[in-house]
mmCIF file of C-alpha atoms in Angstrom:
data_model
loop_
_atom_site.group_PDB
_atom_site.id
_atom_site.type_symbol
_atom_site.label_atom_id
_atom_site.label_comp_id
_atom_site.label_asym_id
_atom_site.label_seq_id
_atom_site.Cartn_x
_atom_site.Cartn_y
_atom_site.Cartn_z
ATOM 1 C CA UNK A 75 -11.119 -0.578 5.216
ATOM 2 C CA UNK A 76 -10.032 -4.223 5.957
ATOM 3 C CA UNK A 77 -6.914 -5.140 7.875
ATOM 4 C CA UNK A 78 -5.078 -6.347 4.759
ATOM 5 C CA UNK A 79 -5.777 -3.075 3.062
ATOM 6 C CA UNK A 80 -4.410 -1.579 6.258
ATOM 7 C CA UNK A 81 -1.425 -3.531 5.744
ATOM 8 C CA UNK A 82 -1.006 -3.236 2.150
ATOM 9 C CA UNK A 83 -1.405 0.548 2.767
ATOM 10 C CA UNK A 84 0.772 0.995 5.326
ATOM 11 C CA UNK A 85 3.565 -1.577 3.726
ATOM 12 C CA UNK A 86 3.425 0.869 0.638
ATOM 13 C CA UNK A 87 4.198 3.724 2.558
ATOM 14 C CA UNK A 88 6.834 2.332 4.579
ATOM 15 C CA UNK A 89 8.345 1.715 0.952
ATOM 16 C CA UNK A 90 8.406 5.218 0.233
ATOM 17 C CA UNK A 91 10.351 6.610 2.890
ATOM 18 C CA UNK A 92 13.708 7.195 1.018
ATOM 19 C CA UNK A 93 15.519 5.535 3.614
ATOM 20 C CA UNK A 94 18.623 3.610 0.937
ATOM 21 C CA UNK A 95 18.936 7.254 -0.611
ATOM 22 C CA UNK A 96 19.245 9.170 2.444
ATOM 23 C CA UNK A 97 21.705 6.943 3.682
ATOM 24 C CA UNK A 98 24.278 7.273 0.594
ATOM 25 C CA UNK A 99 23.612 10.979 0.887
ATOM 26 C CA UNK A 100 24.527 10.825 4.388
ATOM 27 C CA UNK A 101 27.816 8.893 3.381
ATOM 28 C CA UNK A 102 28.346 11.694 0.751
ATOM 29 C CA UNK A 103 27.854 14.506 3.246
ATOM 30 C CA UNK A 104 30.090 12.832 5.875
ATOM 31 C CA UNK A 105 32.637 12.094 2.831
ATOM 32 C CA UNK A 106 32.221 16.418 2.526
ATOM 33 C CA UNK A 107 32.477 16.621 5.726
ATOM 34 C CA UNK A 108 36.301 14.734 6.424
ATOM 35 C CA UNK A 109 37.306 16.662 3.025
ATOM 36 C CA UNK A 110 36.367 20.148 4.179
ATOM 37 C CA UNK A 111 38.233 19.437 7.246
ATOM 38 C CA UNK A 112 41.239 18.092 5.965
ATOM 39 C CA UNK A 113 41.269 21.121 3.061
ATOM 40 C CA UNK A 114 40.858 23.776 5.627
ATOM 41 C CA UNK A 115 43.059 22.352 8.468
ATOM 42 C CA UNK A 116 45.072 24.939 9.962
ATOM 43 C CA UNK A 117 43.687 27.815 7.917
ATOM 44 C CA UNK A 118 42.923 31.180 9.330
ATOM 45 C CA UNK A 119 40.981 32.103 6.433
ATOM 46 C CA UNK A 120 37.360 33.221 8.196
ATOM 47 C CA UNK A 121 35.649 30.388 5.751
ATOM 48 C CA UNK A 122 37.518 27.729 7.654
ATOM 49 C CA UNK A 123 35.635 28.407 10.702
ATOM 50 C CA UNK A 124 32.266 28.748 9.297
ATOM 51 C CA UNK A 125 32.529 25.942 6.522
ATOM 52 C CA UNK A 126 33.877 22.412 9.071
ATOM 53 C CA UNK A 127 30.867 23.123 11.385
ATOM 54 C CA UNK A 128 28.559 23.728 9.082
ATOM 55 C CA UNK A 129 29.055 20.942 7.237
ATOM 56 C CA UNK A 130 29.051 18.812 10.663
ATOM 57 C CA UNK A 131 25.842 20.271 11.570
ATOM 58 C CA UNK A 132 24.087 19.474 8.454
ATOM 59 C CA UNK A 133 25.588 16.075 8.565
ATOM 60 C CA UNK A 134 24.251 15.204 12.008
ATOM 61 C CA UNK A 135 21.006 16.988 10.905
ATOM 62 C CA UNK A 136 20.716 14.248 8.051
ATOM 63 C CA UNK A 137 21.902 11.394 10.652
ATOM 64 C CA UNK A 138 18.808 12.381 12.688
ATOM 65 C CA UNK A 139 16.709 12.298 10.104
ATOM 66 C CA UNK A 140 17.635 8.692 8.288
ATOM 67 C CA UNK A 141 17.440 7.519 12.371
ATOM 68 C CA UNK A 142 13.547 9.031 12.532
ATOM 69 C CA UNK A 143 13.009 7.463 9.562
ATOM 70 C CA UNK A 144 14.274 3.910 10.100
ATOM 71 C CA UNK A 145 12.168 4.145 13.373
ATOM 72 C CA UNK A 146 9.170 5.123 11.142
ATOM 73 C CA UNK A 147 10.087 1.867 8.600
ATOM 74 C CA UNK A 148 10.194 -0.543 12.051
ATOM 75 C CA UNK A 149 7.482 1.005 13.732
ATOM 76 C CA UNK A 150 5.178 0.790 10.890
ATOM 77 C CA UNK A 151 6.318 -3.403 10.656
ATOM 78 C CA UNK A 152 6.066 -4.160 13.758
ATOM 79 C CA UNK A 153 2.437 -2.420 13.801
ATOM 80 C CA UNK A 154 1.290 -4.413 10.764
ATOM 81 C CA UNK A 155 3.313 -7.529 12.625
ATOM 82 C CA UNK A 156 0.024 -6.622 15.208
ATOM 83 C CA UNK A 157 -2.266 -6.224 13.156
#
């Protein structure tokens, strides 16, 4: 394999990493997130305490992963920038 197929290679799979659609689900899930909270604010229904956390967990959970994956887009550039 040459080094432009290298680069062409690993330029198309930077591409794929679904970077711009994780990060309007994560705006969705954080957009959850304030509503849940707001909804069950001062509850003492037993959902109420589950439901906020949970919903902050898997928010942070997708944070982490959009940050991994950014780091994947960047690394693989500034690899190819070596190249």
């Amino acid at each position: 394999m040459s080094v432009a197929e290298l680069r062409t290679q690993l330029t198309n799979l930077a591409a794929q990493l679904p970077v711009s659609s994780l990060s309007t689900a994560r705006r969705g899930a954080e957009d959850a997130r304030a509503s849940l909270t707001s909804a069950w604010r001062g509850s003492d229904h037993p959902s109420a305490q589950a439901a906020v956390p949970a919903a902050s967990a898997a928010s942070d959970r997708l944070a982490g992963i959009i940050e991994a994956l950014e780091q994947a887009v960047e690394d693989i550039a500034a690899y190819n920038e070596r190249l």
